XYZ file of C-alpha atoms in Angstrom:
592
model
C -6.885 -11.581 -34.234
C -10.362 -13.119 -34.226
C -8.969 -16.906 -33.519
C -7.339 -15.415 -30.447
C -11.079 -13.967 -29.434
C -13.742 -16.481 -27.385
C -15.816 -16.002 -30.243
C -13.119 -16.942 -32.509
C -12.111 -20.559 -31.115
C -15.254 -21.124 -30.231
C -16.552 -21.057 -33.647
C -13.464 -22.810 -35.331
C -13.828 -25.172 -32.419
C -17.491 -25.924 -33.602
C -16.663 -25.585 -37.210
C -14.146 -28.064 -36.798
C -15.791 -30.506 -35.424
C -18.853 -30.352 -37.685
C -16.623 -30.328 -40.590
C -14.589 -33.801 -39.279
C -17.999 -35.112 -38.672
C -19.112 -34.081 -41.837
C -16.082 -35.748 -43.539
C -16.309 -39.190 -41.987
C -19.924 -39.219 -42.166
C -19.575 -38.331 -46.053
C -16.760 -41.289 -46.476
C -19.349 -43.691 -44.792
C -22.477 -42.482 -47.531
C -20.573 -42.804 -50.306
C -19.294 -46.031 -49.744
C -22.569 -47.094 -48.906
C -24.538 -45.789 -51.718
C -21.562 -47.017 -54.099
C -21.715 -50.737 -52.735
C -25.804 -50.100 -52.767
C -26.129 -49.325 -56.124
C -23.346 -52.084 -56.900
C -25.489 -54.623 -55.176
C -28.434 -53.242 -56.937
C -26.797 -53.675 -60.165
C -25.613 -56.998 -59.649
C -29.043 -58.185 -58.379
C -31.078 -56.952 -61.589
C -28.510 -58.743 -63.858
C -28.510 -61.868 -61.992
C -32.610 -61.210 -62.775
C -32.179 -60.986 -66.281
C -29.783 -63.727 -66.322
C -32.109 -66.136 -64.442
C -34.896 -65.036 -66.481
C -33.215 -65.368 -70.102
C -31.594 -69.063 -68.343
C -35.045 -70.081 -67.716
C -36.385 -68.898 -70.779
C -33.459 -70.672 -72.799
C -34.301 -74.061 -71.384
C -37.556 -73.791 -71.907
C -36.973 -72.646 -75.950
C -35.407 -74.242 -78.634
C -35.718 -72.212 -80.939
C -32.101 -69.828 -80.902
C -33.595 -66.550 -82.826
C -36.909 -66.258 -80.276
C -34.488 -66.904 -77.864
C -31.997 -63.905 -79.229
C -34.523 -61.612 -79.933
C -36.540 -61.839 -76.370
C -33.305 -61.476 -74.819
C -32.310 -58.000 -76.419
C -36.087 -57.195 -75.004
C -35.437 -58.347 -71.475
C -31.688 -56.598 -70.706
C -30.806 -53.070 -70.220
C -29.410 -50.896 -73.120
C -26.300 -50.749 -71.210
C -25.983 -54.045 -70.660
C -24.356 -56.833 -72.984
C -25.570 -60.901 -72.655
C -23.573 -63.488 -73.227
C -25.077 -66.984 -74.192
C -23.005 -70.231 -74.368
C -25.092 -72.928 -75.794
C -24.439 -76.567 -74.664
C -22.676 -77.186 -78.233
C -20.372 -74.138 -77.169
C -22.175 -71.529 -79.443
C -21.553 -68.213 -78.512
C -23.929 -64.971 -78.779
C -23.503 -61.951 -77.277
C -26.497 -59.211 -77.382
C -25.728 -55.340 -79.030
C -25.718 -52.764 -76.338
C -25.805 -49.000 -76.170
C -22.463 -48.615 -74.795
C -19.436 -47.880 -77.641
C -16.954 -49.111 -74.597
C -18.244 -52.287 -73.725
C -17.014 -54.777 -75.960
C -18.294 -58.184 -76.560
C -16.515 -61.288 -74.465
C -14.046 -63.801 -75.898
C -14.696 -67.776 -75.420
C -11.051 -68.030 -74.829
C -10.973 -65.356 -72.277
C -14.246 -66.955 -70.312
C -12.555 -70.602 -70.254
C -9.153 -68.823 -68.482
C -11.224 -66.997 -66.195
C -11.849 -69.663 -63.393
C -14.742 -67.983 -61.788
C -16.680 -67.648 -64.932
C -15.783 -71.326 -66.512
C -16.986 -72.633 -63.014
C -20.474 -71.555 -63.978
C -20.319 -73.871 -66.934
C -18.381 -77.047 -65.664
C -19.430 -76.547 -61.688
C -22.801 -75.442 -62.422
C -22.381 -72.201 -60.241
C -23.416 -68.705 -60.452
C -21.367 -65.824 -60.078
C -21.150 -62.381 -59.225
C -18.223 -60.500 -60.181
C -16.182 -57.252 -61.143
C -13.374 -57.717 -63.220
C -11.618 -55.807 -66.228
C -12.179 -56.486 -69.836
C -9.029 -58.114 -71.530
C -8.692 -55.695 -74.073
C -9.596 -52.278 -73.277
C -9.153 -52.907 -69.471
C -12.766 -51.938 -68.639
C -14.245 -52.571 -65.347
C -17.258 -54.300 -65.476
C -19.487 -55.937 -63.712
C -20.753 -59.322 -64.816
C -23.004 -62.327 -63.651
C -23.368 -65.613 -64.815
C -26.409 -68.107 -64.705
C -25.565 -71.980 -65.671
C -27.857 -73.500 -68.388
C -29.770 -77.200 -67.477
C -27.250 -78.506 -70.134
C -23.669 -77.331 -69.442
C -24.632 -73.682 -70.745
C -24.468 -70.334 -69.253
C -26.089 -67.461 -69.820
C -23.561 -64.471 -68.922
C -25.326 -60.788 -68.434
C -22.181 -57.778 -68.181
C -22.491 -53.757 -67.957
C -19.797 -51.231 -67.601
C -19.276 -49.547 -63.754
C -19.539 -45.969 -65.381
C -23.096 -46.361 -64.852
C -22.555 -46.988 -61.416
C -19.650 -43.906 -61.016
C -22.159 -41.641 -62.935
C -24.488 -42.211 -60.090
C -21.701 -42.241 -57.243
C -20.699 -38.848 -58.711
C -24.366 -37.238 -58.625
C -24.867 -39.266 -54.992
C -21.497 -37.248 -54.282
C -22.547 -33.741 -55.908
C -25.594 -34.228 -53.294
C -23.579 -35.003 -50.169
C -21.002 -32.264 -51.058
C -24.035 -29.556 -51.477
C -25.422 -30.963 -48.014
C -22.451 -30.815 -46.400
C -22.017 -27.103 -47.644
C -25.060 -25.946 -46.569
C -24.309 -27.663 -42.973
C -21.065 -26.094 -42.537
C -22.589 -22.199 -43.933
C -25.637 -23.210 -41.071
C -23.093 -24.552 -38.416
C -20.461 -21.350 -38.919
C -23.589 -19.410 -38.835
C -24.537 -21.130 -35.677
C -21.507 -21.061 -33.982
C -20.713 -17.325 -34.166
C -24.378 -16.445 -33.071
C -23.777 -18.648 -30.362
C -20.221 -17.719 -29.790
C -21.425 -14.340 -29.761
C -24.000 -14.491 -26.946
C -21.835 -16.634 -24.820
C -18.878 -13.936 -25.229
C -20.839 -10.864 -25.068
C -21.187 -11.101 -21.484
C -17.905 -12.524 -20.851
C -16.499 -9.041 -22.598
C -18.899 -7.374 -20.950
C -17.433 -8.610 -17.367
C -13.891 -8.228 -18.734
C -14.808 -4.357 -18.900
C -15.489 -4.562 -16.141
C -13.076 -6.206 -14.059
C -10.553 -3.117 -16.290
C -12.762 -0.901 -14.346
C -12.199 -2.393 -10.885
C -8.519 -2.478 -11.742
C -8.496 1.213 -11.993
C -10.365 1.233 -9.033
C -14.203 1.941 -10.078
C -15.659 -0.175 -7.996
C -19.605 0.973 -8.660
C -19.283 -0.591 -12.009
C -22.218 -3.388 -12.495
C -22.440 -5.990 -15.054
C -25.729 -6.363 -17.250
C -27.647 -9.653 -16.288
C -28.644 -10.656 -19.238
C -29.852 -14.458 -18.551
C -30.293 -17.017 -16.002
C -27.866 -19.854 -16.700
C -24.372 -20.035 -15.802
C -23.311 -17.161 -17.130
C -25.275 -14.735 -15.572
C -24.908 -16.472 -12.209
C -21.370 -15.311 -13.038
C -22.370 -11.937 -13.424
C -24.658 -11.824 -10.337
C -21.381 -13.468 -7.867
C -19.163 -10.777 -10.174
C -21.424 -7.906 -9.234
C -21.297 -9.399 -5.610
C -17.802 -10.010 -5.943
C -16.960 -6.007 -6.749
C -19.033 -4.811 -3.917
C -17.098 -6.700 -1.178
C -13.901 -5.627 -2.812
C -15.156 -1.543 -2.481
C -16.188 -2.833 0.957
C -13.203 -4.091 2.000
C -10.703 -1.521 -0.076
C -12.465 1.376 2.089
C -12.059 -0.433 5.218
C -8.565 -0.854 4.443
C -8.149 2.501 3.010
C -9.733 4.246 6.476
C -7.472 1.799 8.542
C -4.027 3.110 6.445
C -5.131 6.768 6.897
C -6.057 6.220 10.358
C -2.663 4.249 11.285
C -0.975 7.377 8.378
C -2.713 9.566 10.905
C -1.557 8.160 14.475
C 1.831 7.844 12.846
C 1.996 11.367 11.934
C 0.605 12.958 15.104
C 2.681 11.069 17.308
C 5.812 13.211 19.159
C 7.950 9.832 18.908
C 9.115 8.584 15.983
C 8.131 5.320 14.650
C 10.476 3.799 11.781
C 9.447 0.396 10.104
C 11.457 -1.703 8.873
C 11.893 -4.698 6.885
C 14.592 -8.211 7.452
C 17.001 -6.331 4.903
C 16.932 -2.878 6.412
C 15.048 -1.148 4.366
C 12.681 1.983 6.283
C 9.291 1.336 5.161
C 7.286 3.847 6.735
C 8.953 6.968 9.271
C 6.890 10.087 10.351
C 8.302 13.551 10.937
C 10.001 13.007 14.570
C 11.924 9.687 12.701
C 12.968 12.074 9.895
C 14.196 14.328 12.089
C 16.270 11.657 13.892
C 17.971 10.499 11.039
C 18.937 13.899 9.897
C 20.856 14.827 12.953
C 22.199 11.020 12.645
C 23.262 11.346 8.937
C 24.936 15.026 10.054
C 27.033 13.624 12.876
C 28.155 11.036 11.023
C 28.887 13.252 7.402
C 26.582 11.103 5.457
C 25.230 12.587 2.375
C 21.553 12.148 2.630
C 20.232 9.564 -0.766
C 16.179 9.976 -0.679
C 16.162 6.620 -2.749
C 18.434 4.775 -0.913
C 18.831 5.902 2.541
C 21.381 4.007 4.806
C 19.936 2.807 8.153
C 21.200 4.220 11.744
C 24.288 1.784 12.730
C 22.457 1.731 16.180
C 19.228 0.607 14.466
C 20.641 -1.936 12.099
C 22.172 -3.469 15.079
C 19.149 -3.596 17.293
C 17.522 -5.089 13.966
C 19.845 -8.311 13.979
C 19.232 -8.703 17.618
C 15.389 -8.529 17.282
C 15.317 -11.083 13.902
C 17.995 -13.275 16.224
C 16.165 -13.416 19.267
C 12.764 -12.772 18.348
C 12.356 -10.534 21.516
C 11.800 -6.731 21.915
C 14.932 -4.512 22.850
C 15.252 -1.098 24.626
C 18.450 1.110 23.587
C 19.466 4.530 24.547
C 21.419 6.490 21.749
C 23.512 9.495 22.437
C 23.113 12.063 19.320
C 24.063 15.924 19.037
C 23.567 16.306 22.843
C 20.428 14.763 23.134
C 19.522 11.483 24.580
C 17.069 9.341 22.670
C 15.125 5.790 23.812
C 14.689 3.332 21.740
C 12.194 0.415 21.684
C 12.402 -2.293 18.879
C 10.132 -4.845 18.756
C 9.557 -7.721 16.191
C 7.193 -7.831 13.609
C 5.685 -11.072 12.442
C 4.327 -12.849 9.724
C 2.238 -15.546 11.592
C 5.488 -17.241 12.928
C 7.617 -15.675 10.840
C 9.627 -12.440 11.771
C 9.658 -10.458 8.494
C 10.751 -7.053 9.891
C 10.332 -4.558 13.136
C 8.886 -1.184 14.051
C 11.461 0.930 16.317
C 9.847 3.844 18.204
C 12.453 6.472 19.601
C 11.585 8.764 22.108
C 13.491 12.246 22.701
C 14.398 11.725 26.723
C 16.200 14.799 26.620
C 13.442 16.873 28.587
C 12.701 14.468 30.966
C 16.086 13.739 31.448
C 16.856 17.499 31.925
C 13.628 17.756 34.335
C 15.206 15.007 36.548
C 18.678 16.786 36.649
C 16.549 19.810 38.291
C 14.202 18.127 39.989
C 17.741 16.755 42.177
C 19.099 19.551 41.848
C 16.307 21.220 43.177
C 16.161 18.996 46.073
C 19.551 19.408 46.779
C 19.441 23.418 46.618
C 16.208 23.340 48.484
C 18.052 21.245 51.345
C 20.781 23.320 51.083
C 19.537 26.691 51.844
C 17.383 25.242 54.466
C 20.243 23.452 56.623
C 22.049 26.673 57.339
C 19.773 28.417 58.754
C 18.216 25.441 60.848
C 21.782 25.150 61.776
C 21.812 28.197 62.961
C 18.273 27.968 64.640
C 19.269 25.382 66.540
C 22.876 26.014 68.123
C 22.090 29.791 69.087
C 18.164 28.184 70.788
C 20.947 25.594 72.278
C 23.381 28.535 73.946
C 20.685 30.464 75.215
C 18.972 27.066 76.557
C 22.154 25.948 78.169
C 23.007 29.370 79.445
C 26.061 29.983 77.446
C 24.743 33.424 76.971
C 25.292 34.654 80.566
C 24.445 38.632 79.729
C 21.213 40.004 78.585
C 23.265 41.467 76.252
C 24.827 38.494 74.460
C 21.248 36.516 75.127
C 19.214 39.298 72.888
C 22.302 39.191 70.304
C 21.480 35.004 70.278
C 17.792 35.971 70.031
C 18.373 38.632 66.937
C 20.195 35.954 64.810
C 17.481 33.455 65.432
C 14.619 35.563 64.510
C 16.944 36.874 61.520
C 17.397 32.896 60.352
C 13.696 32.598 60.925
C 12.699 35.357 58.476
C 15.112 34.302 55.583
C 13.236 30.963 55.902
C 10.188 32.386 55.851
C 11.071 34.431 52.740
C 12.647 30.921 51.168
C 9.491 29.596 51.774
C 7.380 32.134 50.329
C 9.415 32.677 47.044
C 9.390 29.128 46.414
C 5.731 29.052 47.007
C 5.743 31.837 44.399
C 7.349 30.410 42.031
C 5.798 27.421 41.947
C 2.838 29.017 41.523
C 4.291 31.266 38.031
C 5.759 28.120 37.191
C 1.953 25.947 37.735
C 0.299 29.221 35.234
C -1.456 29.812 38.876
C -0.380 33.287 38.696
C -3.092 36.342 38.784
C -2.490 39.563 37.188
C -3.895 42.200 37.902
C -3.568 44.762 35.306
C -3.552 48.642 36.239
C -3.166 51.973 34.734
C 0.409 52.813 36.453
C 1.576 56.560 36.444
C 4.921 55.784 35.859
C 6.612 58.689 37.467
C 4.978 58.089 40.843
C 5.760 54.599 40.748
C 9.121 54.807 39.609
C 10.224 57.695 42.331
C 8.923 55.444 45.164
C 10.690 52.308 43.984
C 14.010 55.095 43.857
C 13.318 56.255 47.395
C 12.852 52.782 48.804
C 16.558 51.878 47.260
C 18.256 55.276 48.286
C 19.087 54.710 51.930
C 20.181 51.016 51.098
C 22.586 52.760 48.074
C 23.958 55.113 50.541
C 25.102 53.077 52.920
C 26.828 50.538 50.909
C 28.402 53.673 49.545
C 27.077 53.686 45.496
C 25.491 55.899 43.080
C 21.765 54.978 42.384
C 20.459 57.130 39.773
C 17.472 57.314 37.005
C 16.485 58.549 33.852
C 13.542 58.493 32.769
C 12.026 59.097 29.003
C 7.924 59.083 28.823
C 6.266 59.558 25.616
C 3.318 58.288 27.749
C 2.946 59.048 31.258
C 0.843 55.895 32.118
C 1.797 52.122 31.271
C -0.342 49.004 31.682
C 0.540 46.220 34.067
C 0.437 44.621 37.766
C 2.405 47.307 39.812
C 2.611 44.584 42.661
C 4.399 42.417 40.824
C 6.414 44.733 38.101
C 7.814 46.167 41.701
C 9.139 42.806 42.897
C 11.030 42.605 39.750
C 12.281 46.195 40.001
C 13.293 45.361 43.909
C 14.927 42.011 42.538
C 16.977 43.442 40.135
C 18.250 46.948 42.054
C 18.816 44.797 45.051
C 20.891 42.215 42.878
C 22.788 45.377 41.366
C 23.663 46.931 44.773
C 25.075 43.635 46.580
C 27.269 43.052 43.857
C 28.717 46.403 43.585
C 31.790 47.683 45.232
C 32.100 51.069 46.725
C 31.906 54.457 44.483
C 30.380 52.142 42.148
C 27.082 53.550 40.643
C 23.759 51.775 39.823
C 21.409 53.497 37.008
C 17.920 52.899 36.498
C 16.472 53.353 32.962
C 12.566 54.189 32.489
C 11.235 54.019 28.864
C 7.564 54.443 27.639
C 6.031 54.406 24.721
C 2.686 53.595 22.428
C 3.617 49.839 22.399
C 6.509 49.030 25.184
C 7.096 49.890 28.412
C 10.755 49.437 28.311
C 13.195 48.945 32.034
C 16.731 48.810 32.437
C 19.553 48.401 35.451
C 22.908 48.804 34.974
C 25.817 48.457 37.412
C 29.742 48.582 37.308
C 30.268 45.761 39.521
C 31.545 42.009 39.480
C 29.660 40.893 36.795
C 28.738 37.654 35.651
C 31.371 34.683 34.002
C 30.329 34.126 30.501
C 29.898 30.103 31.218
C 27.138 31.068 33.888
C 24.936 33.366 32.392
C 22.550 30.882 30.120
C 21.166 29.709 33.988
C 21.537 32.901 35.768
C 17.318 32.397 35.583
C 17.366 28.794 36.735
C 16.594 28.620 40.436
C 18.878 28.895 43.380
C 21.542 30.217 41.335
C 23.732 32.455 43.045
C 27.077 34.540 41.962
C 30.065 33.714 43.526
C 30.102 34.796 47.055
C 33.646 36.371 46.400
C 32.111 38.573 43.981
C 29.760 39.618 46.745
C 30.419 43.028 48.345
C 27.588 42.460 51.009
C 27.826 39.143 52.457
C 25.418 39.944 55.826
C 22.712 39.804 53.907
C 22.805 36.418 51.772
C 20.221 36.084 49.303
C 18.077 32.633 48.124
C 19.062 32.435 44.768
C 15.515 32.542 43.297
C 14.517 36.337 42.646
C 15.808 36.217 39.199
C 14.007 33.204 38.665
C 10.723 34.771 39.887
C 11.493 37.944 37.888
C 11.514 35.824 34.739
C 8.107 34.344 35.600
C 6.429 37.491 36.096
C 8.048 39.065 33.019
C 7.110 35.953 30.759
C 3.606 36.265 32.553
C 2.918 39.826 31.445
C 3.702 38.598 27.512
C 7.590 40.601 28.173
C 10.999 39.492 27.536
C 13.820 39.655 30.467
C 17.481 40.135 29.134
C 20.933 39.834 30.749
C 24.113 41.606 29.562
C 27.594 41.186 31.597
C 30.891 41.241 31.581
C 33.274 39.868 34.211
C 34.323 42.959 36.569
C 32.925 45.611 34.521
C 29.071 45.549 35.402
C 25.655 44.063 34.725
C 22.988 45.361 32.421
C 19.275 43.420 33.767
C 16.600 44.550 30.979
C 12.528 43.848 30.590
C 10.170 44.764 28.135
C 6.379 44.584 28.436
C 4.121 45.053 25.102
C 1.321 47.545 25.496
C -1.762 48.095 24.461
C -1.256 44.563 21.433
C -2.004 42.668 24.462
C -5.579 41.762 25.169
C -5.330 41.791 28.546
C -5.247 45.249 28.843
C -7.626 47.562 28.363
C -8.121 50.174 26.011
């Protein structure tokens, strides 16, 4: 709708008011020109009138004085003469309408009788007794109680109201076609850049911020445009610092290993990242919570640290206990200048560290352990040969052979755990070789034979080479072969048999030891690899020669070193089965 439009209502606006003003303007003319013309009227009859008056005093004679008074009125007039003997005359006239005036009617009317008896003159409009005509009429005493009385109808004066009227109406036509004409011309240039901007502003709504508006002048309105261009260039100023802050913060967020939940005073998550997800998933599992994507309930734990943070306007640190893992949480308050309208909660997945302290004591504790027999030992047999318990040479060289015995099995404690802190560091140097495997294999048999014979077992191999030669450090790959067979052979009993199986191929060089000893409880064997674990010593068929509980461990470190995988397969009194595979030739760091 165009009245709804700038240009609209401010052209009916303008209209408007020119027409009002045209209106009351027009009232004022008319009245003036019909009260001029009135006046102008009156004034030539009371002319005439004082003319034929004078005239009439100055004559005697009652024809001359007739006839040179049809000469002096106005066609349209009509004069009345009262003599001083009361003789009345009243002139012809060219109007049908106006009739001639009654004596009778004269003497009632006040006004006009004063001009005979009070010698006055009058001015006056007044309506004909018998027709009701309006007239206008003027009377003029005579120097001996006459009057002369001059009259004319007032449709002279309305025929010239009516053309004064015509005029003013065709003026105030043309003013209003000029003004309408006006105001939508000027309407128009004061809107067009008004639309113009409101095009624009669309276009920053939707986020085009390069969009300029034309400056088309340099009043007011295209200071507006200049401040509007200005205006749009701050906002894509500011909207890209914003929008690089929001990825930047989306960014953090997302790469950080905690998870980092916001939330508002009611609850509600804001923003979580993928570690937060993850949190709530295990939390909504546990708890047999159907997960709702658009209305997610919030962690009892968390909506509970909430009300203490909005409460107490303080941060708070919580541990949470879910699906065997222990989380940390850290809430702290989020404010709205003084106002706390919400909180971020960051929870951290101790689980690891937690884990890495257990061992790190345990460690410690193992470590002490292992050591304090042997020192034990050290020092009460140096003791009995220093106080001469020992009397014999004898008994003195059996003191000395358990010393130096304790002394190497710390020395080899030492050494493995300097090893395998080294695998565990990635210190570790390989050094990869072309092995024949039958040579290698025969002397690691040989070394084992003697040891196998005396505690009375079986130790045999097979062997299956699609490829004679396999790729890998034969220093270390024989510490994990001497690991394992020695493992086998203390923890199997007499007649019992350990076999060693050789496999080679294009792309896996494949060991295996199996025994038919003790074997291993099912609860123990996830941390048969973990240091310093050792089987139970009743299980133990040679207990003179205790081991330090970390070969297996180091066997794992050299396997996982050389890209492999080390397996364990047992059953409780009916053997072990230790296996390792290394990849060939997929590796790159061996050679062609």
């Amino acid at each position: 709708m165009i009245w709804r439009s700038v240009v609209g209502k401010l052209a009916i606006t303008i209209f408007l008011l020119v027409s009002f003003v045209l209106f009351i303007l027009s009232i004022f003319l008319l009245e003036f020109f019909k009260n001029y013309h009135i006046n102008e009227a009156e004034n030539d009859m009371m002319q005439t009138a004082s003319k034929i008056s004078l005239f009439a005093d100055q004559q005697s004679d009652r024809s001359y004085i007739q006839e040179t008074t049809e000469l002096i009125k106005t066609p349209a007039s009509r004069v009345a003469i009262i003599y001083p003997d009361g003789e009345l005359w009243i002139s012809s006239t060219s109007s049908r309408d106006l009739k001639k005036l009654n004596e009778t009617w004269i003497e009632n009317e006040q006004d006009l009788s004063e001009v005979i008896t009070a010698d006055r003159k009058v001015q006056k409009e007044i309506h004909l007794p018998d027709n009701d005509m309006e007239i206008i009429i003027v009377g003029e005493p005579l120097l001996d109680s006459g009057a002369i009385f001059v009259y004319q109808s007032l449709e002279v004066i309305n025929q010239t109201e009516a053309e004064t009227t015509k005029i003013i109406t065709l003026a105030g036509g043309i003013a209003l076609i000029l003004t309408t004409f006006f105001a939508i011309f000027l309407s128009t240039r004061i809107s067009s850049p008004l639309i113009k901007m409101r095009q624009a502003a669309s276009n920053l709504t939707r986020g085009e911020f390069d969009t300029k508006v034309p400056i088309l002048t340099n009043d007011e309105i295209g200071d507006l445009a200049k401040e509007f261009n200005r205006m749009g260039m701050q906002l894509k100023f500011h909207i890209n610092a914003l929008r690089q802050e929001k990825e930047q913060l989306s960014s953090i967020v997302s790469s950080m290993a905690d998870g980092v939940v916001t939330l508002n005073r009611n609850g509600d998550m804001i923003v979580t990242n993928t570690p937060a997800d993850k949190f709530m998933e295990n939390w909504y599992f546990e708890n047999n919570i159907k997960v709702n994507l658009k209305n997610q309930e919030l962690p009892t734990e968390l909506n509970e640290t909430l009300q203490v943070v909005i409460s107490d306007e303080k941060e708070v640190l919580r541990e949470i206990h879910l699906q065997g893992r222990n989380y940390v949480m850290l809430m702290t308050p989020l404010y709205d200048q003084t106002y706390v309208r919400g909180a971020v909660a960051v929870i951290r997945d101790m689980t690891e560290e937690r884990r890495l302290d257990i061992l790190r004591k345990d460690f410690i504790a193992n470590v002490s352990h292992e050591l304090r027999t042997p020192i034990s030992l050290l020092q009460g047999y140096s003791e009995a040969i220093v106080d001469d318990i020992a009397e014999s040479k004898e008994d003195k060289n059996e003191l000395a052979k358990i010393i130096h015995d304790e002394s190497l099995r710390m020395n080899r404690l030492v050494n493995e755990l300097l090893d395998i802190a080294q695998m565990e560091a990635g210190h570790i140097k390989l050094n990869i070789e072309r092995v024949n495997l039958d040579s290698f294999v025969q002397r690691i048999m040989k070394k084992f034979q003697g040891l196998a014979n005396d505690n009375q077992l079986v130790l045999t191999l097979d062997e299956e080479f699609t490829i004679p030669d396999a790729y890998f450090d034969p220093d270390r790959i024989e510490q994990v072969f001497t690991n394992l067979i020695d493992n086998a052979i203390r923890h199997t009993g007499v007649n019992g048999f350990v076999r060693v199986i050789v496999k080679n191929t294009e792309n896996e060089f494949y060991v295996a030891i199996e025994d038919n000893g003790s074997g291993i409880p099912e609860g123990d064997l996830p941390f048969v690899f973990e240091r310093f674990y050792k089987a139970d010593k009743s299980r133990t068929r040679n207990t003179q020669k205790k081991g330090t509980g970390l070969g297996l461990a180091i066997a794992k470190n050299i396997i996982d070193t050389h890209n492999g995988l080390l397996n364990v397969k047992s059953k409780l009194n009916q053997g072990t089965t230790f296996s390792f595979i290394i990849p060939q030739r997929k590796n790159s760091k061996y050679p062609n």
